CSV table of C-alpha atoms and ligand atoms in Angstrom, one decimal:
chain,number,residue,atom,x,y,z
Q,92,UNK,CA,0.0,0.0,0.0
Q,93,UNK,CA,2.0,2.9,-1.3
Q,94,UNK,CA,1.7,6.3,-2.8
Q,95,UNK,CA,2.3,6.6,-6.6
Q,96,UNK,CA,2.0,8.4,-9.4
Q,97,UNK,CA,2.2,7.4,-12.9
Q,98,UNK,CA,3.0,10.0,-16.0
Q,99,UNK,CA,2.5,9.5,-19.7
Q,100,UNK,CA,0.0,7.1,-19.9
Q,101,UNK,CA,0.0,7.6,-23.4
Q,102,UNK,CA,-3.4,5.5,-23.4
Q,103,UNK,CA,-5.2,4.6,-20.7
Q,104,UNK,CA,-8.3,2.1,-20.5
Q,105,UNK,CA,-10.0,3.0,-17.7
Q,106,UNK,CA,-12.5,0.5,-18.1
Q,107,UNK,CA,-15.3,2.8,-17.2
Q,108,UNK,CA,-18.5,3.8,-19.1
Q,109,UNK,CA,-19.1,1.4,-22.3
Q,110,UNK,CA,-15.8,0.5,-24.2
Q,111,UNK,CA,-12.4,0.6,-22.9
Q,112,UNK,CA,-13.0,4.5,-21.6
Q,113,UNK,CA,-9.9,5.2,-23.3
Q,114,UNK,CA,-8.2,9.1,-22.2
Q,115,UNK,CA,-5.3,9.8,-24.2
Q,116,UNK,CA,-2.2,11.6,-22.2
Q,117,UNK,CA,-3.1,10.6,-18.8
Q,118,UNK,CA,-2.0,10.1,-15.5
Q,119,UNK,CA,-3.3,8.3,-12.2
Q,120,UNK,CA,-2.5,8.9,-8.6
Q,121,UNK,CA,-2.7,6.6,-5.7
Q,122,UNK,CA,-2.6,7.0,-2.0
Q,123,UNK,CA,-2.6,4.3,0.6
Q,124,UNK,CA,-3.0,1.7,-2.2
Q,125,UNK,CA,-6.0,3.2,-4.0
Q,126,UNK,CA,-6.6,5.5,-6.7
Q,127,UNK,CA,-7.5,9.1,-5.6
Q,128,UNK,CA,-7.2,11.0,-9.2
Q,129,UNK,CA,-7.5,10.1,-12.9
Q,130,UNK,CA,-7.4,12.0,-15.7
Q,131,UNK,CA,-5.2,14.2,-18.4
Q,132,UNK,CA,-1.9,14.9,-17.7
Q,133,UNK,CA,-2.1,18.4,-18.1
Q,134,UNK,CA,-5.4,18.3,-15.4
Q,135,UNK,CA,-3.4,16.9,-12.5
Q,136,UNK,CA,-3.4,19.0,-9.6
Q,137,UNK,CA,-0.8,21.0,-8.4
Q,138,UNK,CA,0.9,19.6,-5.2
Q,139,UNK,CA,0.3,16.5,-5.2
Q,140,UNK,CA,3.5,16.1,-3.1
Q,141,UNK,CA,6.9,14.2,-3.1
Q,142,UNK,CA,5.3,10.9,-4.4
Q,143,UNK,CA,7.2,8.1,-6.0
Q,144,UNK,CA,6.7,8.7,-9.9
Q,145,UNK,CA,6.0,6.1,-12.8
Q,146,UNK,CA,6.9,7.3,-16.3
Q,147,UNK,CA,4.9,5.4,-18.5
Q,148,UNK,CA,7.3,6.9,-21.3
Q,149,UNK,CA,3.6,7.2,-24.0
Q,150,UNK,CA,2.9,3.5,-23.5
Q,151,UNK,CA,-0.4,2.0,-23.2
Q,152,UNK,CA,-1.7,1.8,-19.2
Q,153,UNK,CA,-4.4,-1.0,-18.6
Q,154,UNK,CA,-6.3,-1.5,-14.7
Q,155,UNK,CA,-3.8,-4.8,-13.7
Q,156,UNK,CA,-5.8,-8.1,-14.8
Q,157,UNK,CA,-8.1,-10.0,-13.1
Q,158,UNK,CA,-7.6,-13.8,-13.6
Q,159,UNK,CA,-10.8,-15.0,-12.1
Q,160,UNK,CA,-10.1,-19.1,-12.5
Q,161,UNK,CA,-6.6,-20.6,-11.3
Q,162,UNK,CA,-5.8,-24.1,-9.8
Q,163,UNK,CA,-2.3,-22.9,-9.2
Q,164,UNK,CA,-1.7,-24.4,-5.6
Q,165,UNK,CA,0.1,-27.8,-7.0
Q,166,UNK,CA,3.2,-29.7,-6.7
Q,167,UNK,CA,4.8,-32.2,-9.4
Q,168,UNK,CA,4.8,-32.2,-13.4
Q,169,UNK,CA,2.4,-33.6,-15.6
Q,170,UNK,CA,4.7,-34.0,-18.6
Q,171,UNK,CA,4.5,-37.4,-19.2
Q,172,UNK,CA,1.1,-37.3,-19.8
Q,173,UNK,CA,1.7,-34.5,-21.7
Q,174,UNK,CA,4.4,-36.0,-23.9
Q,175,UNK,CA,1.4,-39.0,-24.0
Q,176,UNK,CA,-1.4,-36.9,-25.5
Q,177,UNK,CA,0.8,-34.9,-28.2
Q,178,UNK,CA,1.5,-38.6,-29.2
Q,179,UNK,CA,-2.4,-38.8,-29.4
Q,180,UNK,CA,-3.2,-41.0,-26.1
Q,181,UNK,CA,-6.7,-40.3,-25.2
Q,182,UNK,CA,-7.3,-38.4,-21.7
Q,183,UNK,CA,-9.2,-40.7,-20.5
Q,184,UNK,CA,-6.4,-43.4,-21.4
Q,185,UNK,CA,-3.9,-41.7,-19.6
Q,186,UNK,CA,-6.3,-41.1,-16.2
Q,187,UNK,CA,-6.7,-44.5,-16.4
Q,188,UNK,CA,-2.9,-45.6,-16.1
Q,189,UNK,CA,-2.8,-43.0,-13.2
Q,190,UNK,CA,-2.2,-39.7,-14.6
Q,191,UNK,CA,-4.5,-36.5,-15.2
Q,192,UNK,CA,-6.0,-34.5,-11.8
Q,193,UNK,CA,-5.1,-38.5,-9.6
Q,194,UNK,CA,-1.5,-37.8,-10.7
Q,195,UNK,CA,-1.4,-34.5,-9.3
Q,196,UNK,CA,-3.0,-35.4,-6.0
Q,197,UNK,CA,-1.0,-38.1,-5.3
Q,198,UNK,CA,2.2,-35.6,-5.8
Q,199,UNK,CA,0.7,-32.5,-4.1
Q,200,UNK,CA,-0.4,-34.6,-1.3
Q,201,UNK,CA,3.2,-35.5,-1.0
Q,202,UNK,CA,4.4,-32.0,-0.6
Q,203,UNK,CA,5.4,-29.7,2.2
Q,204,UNK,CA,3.5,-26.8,3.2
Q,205,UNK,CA,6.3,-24.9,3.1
Q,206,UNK,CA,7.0,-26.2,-0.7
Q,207,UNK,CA,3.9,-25.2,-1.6
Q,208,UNK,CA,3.8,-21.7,-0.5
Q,209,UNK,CA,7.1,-21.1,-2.5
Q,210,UNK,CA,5.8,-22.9,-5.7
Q,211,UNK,CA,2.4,-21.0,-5.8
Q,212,UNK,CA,4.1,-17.7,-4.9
Q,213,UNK,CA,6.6,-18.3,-8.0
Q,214,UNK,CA,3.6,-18.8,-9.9
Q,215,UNK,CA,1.7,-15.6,-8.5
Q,216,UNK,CA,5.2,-14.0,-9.3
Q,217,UNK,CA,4.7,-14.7,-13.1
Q,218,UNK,CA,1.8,-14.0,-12.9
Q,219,UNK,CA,2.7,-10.2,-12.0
Q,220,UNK,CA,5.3,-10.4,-14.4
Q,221,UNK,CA,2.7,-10.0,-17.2
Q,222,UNK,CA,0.4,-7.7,-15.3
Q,223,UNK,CA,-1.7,-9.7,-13.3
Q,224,UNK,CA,-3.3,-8.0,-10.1
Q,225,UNK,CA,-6.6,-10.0,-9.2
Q,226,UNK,CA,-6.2,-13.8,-9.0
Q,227,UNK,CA,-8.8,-15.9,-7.8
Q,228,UNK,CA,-7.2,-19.7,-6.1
Q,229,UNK,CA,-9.0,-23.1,-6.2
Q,230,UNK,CA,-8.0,-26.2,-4.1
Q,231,UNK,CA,-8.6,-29.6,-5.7
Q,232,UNK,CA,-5.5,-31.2,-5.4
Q,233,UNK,CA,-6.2,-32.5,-2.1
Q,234,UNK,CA,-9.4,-34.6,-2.1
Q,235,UNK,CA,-9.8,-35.0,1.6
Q,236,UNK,CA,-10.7,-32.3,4.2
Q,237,UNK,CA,-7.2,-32.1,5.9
Q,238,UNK,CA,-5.5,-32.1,2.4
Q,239,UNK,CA,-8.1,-29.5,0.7
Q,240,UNK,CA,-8.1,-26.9,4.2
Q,241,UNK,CA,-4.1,-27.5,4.1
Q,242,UNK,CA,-4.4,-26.1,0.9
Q,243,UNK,CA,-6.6,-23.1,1.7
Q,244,UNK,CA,-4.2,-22.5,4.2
Q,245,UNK,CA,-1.5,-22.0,1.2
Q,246,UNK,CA,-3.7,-19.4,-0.8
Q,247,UNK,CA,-4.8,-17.5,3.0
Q,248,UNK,CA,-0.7,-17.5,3.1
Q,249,UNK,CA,-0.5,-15.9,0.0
Q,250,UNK,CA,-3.2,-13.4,0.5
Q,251,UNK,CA,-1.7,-12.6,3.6
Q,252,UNK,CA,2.0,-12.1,2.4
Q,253,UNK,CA,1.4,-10.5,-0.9
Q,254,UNK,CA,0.0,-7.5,-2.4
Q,255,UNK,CA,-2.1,-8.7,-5.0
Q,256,UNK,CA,-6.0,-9.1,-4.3
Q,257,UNK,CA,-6.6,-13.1,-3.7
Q,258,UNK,CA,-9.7,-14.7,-3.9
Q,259,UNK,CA,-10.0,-18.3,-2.0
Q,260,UNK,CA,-12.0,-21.3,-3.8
Q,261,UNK,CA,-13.2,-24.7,-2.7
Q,262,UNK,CA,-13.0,-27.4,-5.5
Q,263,UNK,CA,-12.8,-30.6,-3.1
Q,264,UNK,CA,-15.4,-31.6,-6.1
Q,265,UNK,CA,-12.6,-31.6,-8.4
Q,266,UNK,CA,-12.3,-35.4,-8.8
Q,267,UNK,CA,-13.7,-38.6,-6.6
Q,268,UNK,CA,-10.1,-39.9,-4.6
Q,269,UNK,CA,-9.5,-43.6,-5.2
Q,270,UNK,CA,-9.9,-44.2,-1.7
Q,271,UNK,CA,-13.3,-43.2,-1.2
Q,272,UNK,CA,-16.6,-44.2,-2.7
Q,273,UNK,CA,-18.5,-41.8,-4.6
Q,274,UNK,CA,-21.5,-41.6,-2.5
Q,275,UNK,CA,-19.3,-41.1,0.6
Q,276,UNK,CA,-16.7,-38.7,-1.2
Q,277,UNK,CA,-19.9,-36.1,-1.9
Q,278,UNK,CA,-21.2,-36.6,1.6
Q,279,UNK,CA,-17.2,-35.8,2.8
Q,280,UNK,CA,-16.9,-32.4,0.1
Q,281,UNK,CA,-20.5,-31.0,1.8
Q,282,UNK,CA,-18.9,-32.1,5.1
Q,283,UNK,CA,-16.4,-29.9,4.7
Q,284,UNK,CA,-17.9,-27.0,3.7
Q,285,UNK,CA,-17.9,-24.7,7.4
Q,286,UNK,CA,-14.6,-25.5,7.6
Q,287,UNK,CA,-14.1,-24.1,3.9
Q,288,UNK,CA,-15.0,-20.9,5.7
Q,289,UNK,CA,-13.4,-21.0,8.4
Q,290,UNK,CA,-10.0,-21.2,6.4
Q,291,UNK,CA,-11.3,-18.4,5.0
Q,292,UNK,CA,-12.5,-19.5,1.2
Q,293,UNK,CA,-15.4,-17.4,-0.1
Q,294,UNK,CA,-16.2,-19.6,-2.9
Q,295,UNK,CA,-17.4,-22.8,-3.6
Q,296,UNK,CA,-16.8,-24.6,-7.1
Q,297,UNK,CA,-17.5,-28.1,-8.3
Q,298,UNK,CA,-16.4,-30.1,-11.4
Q,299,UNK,CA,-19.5,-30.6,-13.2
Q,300,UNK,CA,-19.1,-32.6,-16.4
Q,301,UNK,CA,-19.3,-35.9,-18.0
Q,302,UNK,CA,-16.8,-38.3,-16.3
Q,303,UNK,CA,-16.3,-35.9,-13.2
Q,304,UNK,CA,-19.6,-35.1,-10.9
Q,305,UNK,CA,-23.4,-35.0,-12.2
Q,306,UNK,CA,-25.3,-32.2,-12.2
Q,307,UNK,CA,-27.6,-33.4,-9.4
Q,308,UNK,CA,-24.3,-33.8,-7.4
Q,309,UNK,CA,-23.1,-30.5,-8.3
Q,310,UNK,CA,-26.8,-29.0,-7.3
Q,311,UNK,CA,-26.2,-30.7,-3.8
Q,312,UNK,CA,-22.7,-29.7,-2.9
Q,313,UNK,CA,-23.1,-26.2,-4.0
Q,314,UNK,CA,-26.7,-25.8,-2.6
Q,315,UNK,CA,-24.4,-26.3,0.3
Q,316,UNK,CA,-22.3,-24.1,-0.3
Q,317,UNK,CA,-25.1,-21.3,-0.2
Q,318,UNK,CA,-26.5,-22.7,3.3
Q,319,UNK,CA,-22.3,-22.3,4.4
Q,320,UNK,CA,-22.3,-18.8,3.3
Q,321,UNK,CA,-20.0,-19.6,0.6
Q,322,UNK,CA,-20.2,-17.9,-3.0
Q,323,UNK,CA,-20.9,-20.3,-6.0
Q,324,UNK,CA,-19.0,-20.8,-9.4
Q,325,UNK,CA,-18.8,-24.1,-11.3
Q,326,UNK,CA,-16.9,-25.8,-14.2
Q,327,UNK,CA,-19.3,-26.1,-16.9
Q,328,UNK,CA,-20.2,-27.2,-20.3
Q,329,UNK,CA,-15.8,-28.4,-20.9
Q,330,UNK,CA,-15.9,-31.9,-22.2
Q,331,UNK,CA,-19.7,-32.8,-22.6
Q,332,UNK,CA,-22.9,-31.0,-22.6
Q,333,UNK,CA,-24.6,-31.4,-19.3
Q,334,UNK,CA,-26.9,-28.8,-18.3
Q,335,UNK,CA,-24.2,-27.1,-15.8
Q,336,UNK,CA,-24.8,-24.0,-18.0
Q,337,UNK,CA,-28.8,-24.2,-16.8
Q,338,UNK,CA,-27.8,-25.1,-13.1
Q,339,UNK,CA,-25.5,-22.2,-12.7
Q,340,UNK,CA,-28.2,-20.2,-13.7
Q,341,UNK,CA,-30.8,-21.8,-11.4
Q,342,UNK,CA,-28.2,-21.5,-8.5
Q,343,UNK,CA,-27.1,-17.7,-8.7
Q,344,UNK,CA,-23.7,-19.2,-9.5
Q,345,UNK,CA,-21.6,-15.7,-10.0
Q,346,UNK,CA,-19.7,-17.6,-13.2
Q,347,UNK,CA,-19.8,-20.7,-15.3
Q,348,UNK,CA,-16.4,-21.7,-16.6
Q,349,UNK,CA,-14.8,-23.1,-19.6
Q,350,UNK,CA,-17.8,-23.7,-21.2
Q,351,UNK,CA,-16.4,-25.1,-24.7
Q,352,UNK,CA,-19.4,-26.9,-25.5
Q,353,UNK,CA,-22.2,-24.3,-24.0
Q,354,UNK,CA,-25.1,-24.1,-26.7
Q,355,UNK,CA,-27.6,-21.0,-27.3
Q,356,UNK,CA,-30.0,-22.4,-24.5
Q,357,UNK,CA,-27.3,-22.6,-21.8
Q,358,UNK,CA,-25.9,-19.7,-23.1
Q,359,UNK,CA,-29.5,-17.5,-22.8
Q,360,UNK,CA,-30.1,-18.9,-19.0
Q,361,UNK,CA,-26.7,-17.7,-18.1
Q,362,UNK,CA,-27.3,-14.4,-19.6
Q,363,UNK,CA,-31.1,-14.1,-18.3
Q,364,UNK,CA,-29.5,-15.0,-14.3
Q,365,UNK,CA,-26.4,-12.4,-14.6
Q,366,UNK,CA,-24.3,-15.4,-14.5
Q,367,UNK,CA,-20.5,-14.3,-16.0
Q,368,UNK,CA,-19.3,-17.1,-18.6
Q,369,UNK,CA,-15.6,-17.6,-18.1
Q,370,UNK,CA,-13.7,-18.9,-20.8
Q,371,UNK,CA,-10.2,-20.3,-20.7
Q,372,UNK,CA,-9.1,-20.6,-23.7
Q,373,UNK,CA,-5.3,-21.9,-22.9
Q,374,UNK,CA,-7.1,-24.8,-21.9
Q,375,UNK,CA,-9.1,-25.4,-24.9
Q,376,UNK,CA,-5.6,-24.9,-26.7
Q,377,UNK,CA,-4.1,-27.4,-24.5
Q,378,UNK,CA,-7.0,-30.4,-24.6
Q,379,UNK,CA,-8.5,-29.3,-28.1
Q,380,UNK,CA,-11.9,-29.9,-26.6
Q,381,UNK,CA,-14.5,-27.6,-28.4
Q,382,UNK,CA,-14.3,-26.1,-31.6
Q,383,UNK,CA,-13.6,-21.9,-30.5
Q,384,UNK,CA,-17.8,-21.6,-30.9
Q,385,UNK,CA,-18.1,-20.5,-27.5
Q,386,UNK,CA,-17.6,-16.7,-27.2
Q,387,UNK,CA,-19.5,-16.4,-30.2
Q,388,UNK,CA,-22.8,-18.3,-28.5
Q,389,UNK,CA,-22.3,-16.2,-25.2
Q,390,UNK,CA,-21.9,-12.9,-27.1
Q,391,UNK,CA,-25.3,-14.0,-29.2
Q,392,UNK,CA,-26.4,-14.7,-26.2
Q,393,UNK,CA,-26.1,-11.6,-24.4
Q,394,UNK,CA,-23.7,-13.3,-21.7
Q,395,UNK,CA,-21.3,-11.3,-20.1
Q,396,UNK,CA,-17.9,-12.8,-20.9
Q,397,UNK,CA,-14.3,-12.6,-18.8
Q,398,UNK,CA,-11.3,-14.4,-19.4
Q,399,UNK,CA,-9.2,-16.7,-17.2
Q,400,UNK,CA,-5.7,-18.8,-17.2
Q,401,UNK,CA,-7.1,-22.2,-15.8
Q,402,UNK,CA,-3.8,-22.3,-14.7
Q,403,UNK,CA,-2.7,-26.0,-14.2
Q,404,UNK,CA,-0.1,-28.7,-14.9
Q,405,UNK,CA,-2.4,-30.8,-16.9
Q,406,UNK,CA,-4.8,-28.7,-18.9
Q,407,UNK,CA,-3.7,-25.1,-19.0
Q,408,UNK,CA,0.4,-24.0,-17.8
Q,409,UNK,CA,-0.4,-20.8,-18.7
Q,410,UNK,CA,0.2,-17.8,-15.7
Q,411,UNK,CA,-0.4,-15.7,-18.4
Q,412,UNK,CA,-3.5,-12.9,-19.4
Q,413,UNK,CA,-2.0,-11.0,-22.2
Q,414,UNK,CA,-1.1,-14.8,-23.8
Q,415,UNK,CA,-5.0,-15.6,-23.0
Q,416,UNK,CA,-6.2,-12.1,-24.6
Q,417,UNK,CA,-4.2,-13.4,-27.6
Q,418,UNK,CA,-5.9,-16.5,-27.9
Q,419,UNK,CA,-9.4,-15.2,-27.2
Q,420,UNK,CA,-8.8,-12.5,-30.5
Q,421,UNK,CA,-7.0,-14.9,-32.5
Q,422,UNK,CA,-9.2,-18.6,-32.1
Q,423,UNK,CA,-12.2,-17.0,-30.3
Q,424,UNK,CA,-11.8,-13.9,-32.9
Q,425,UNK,CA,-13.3,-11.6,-29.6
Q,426,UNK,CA,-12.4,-7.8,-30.5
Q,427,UNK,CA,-9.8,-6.8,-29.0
Q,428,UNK,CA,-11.9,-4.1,-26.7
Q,429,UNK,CA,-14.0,-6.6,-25.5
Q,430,UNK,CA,-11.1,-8.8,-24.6
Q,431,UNK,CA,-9.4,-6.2,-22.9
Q,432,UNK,CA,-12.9,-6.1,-21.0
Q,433,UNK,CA,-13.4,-9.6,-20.5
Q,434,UNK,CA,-10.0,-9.7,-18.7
Q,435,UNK,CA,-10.1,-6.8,-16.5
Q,436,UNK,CA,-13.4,-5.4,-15.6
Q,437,UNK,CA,-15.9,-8.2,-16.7
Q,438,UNK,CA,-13.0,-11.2,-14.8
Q,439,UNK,CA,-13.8,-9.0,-11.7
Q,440,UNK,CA,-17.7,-8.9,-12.5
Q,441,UNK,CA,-17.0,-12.8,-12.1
Q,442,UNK,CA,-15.4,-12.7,-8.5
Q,443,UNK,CA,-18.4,-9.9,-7.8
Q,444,UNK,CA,-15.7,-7.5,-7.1
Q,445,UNK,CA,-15.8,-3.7,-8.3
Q,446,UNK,CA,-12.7,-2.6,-6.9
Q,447,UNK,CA,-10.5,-4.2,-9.4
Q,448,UNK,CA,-10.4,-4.2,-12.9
Q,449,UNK,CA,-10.8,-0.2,-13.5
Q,450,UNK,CA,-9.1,2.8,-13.1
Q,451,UNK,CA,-11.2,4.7,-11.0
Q,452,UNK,CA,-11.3,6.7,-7.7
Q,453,UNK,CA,-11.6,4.7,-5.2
Q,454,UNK,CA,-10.6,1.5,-6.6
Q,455,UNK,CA,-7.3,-0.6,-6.4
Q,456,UNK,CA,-4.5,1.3,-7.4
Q,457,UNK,CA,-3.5,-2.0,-9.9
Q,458,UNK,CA,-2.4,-1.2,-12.8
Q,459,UNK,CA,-0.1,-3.1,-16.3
Q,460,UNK,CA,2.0,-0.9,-18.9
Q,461,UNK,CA,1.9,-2.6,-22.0
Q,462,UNK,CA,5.3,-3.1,-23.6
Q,463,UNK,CA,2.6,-1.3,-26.3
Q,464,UNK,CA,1.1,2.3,-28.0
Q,465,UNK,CA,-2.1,0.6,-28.1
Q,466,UNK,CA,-3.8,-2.3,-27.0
Q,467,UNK,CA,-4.5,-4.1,-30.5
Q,468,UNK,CA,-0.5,-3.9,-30.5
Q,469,UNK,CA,0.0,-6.2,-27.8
Q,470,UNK,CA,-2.4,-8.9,-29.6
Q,471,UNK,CA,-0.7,-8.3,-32.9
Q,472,UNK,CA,2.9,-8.9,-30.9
Q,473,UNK,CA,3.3,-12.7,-30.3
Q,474,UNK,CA,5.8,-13.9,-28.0
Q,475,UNK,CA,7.0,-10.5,-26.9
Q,476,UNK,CA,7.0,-9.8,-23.5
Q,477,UNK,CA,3.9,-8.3,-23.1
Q,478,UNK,CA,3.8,-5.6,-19.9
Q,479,UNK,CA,7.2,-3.7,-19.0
Q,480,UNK,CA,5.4,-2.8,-15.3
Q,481,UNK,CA,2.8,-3.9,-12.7
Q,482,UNK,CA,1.6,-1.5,-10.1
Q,483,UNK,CA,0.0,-3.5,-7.2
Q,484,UNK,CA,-2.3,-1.1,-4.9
Q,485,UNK,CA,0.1,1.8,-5.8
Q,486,UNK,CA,3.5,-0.5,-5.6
Q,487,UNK,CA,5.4,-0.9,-9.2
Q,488,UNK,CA,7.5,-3.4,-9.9
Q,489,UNK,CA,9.2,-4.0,-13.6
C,1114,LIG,O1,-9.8,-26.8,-15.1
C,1114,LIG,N1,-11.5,-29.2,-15.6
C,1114,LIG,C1,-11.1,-29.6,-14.5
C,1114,LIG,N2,-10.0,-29.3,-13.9
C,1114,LIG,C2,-8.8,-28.7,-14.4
C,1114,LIG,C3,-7.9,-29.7,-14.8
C,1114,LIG,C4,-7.0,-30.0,-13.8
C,1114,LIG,C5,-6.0,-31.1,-14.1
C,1114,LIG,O2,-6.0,-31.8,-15.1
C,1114,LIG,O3,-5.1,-31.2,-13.3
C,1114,LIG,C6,-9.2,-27.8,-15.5
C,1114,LIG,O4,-8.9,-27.9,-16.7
C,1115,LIG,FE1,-10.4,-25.2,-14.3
């Protein structure tokens, strides 16, 4: 929490109003980690004091992104089953000779606290390193209640330690452990639920797809969640078509994620219940699942989209937004305005936050320069580094 102010914004999205609320030769101030002016250069008051100062040097100043769907608290690689599936091994072939989300417990599980904390923290770190500001954490490598609170613990570590706004997910309905039965392992996930809390998630998510849980388990555990206190988001619509789309809806979920084979029905129900589709499409890169349809049935839809990592070691080792926003123009063919939306101020729409993901006074002083003029230049620019600075509630860092 620091005072700052940042000079020649050359552009700056504000993320205010319709659009990207673009002013031209701009400059923001922040006190005490939030923004208390924003505006043209030439406006800024006089006296502002003997504040720490961030030339911008012309570039293009975004509000820092909001990744609203990580599963970044993990131990272990994945490659094997990486190397498998380039070679064309089915998913399902490789869960079954003990990799996918199994393999990952098993090596999480295996893991010290303290090893943890430093390997999510790395991640966070790159994470920053291309502008990131907002990042929301699920569990889900644990799959029993010490395991998954152990690894609340990590994120509440993380949130506690760092400057960067955390939000705290549930996802012990990530898979069923092969030492419970699935009956039982539901009962155990709503079991733990108060505890959830207590360790200081706010959210609740569950897994709902073909070959993970059912909708009807889904509806229990996150009905659930509601009776905890908890807020509800839910991974929907990846591999099959459910009806997760429909129960997010019928549950107040705040988003509905991945979402590669969502259809126009799904798509209208989210839309009708305010429900925020997330899409991640490093993941969709990674497992080829879909066919890039999906932002354009949300945006027929009306559905508010955002944009997420998925960060993973199986699906989606991406820390990245600006590689994400790439994707999304490129395969999903978004515009780039909207993506520029759909990863700041519509990703915090997701978490129901509305002090991230603008520039505005009052909100987070958490901002990215773009290594960029403009933002359509930074989706152009593949494989540059993307940001050359992040400003965390008023701290930069380049
Ligand atoms: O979001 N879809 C489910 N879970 C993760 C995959 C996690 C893993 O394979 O380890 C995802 O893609
Ligand atoms: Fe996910």
């Amino acid at each position: 929490m620091t005072d700052l102010v940042v000079r020649r914004a050359g552009r700056l999205l504000t993320m205010t109003g319709a659009g990207v609320g673009a002013l031209e030769s701009a400059a923001v101030v922040v006190r005490a980690g939030l923004v208390t002016w924003v505006g043209a250069e030439r406006d800024l008051p006089a006296g502002i004091g003997d504040v720490a100062e961030l030339d911008a040097a012309g570039a293009c100043v975004t509000p820092g992104f909001v990744d609203p769907h990580t599963h970044l608290v993990w131990a272990g690689s994945r490659r094997d089953d990486f190397v498998d599936r380039l070679a064309g091994v089915p998913y399902t072939e490789v869960a079954a000779r003990g990799g996918g989300i199994h393999s990952t417990v098993r090596q999480t599980r295996a893991a010290s606290y303290t090893d943890l904390v430093e390997q999510a923290g790395a991640r966070v770190d790159a994470m920053s390193r291309t502008g990131t500001t907002t990042v929301e954490i699920k569990s889900g490598y644990g799959l029993t209640e010490p395991d998954e609170l152990r690894l609340l613990d990590v994120t509440d570590e993380l949130r506690r330690t760092r400057g960067e706004a955390v939000e705290s997910t549930l996802l012990g309905a990530h898979a069923v452990p092969p030492e419970t039965g699935r009956a039982a392992y539901v009962d155990a996930v709503v079991a733990m639920l108060p505890a959830a809390r207590a360790h200081r998630a706010g959210w609740c998510d569950v897994f709902c797809d073909r070959g993970a849980f059912t909708v009807d388990e889904a509806r229990r555990v996150l009905t659930a969640a509601r009776d905890a206190g908890l807020g509800r988001r839910i991974h929907a619509e990846q591999i099959a078509r459910t009806g997760a789309a429909e129960l997010a809806a019928e549950l107040g979920c705040a988003s509905a994620d991945h979402l590669d084979h969502v259809d126009a029905a799904g798509a209208r129900a989210l839309a009708a219940a305010g429900v925020v589709g997330v899409l991640l499409p490093a993941c969709t890169l990674t497992m080829g699942h879909g066919d890039w349809g999906a932002a354009a049935v949300l945006r027929d839809a009306g559905a508010t989209i955002a944009l997420g990592t998925d960060c993973n070691p199986g699906t989606s080792w991406c820390e990245s937004m600006p590689y994400v926003i790439q994707l999304a123009c490129l395969a999903y063919r978004l515009p780039v305005e909207e993506a520029f939306r759909a990863a700041t101020v519509d990703a915090a729409r997701a978490l129901r936050r509305d002090d991230v993901g603008r520039v505005a006074v009052g909100a987070r002083g958490d901002l990215a320069v773009l290594a960029a003029d403009h933002e359509a230049d930074l989706v152009a620019h593949l494989g540059a580094t993307p940001v050359t600075a992040t400003v965390v509630a008023g701290r930069a860092s380049s």
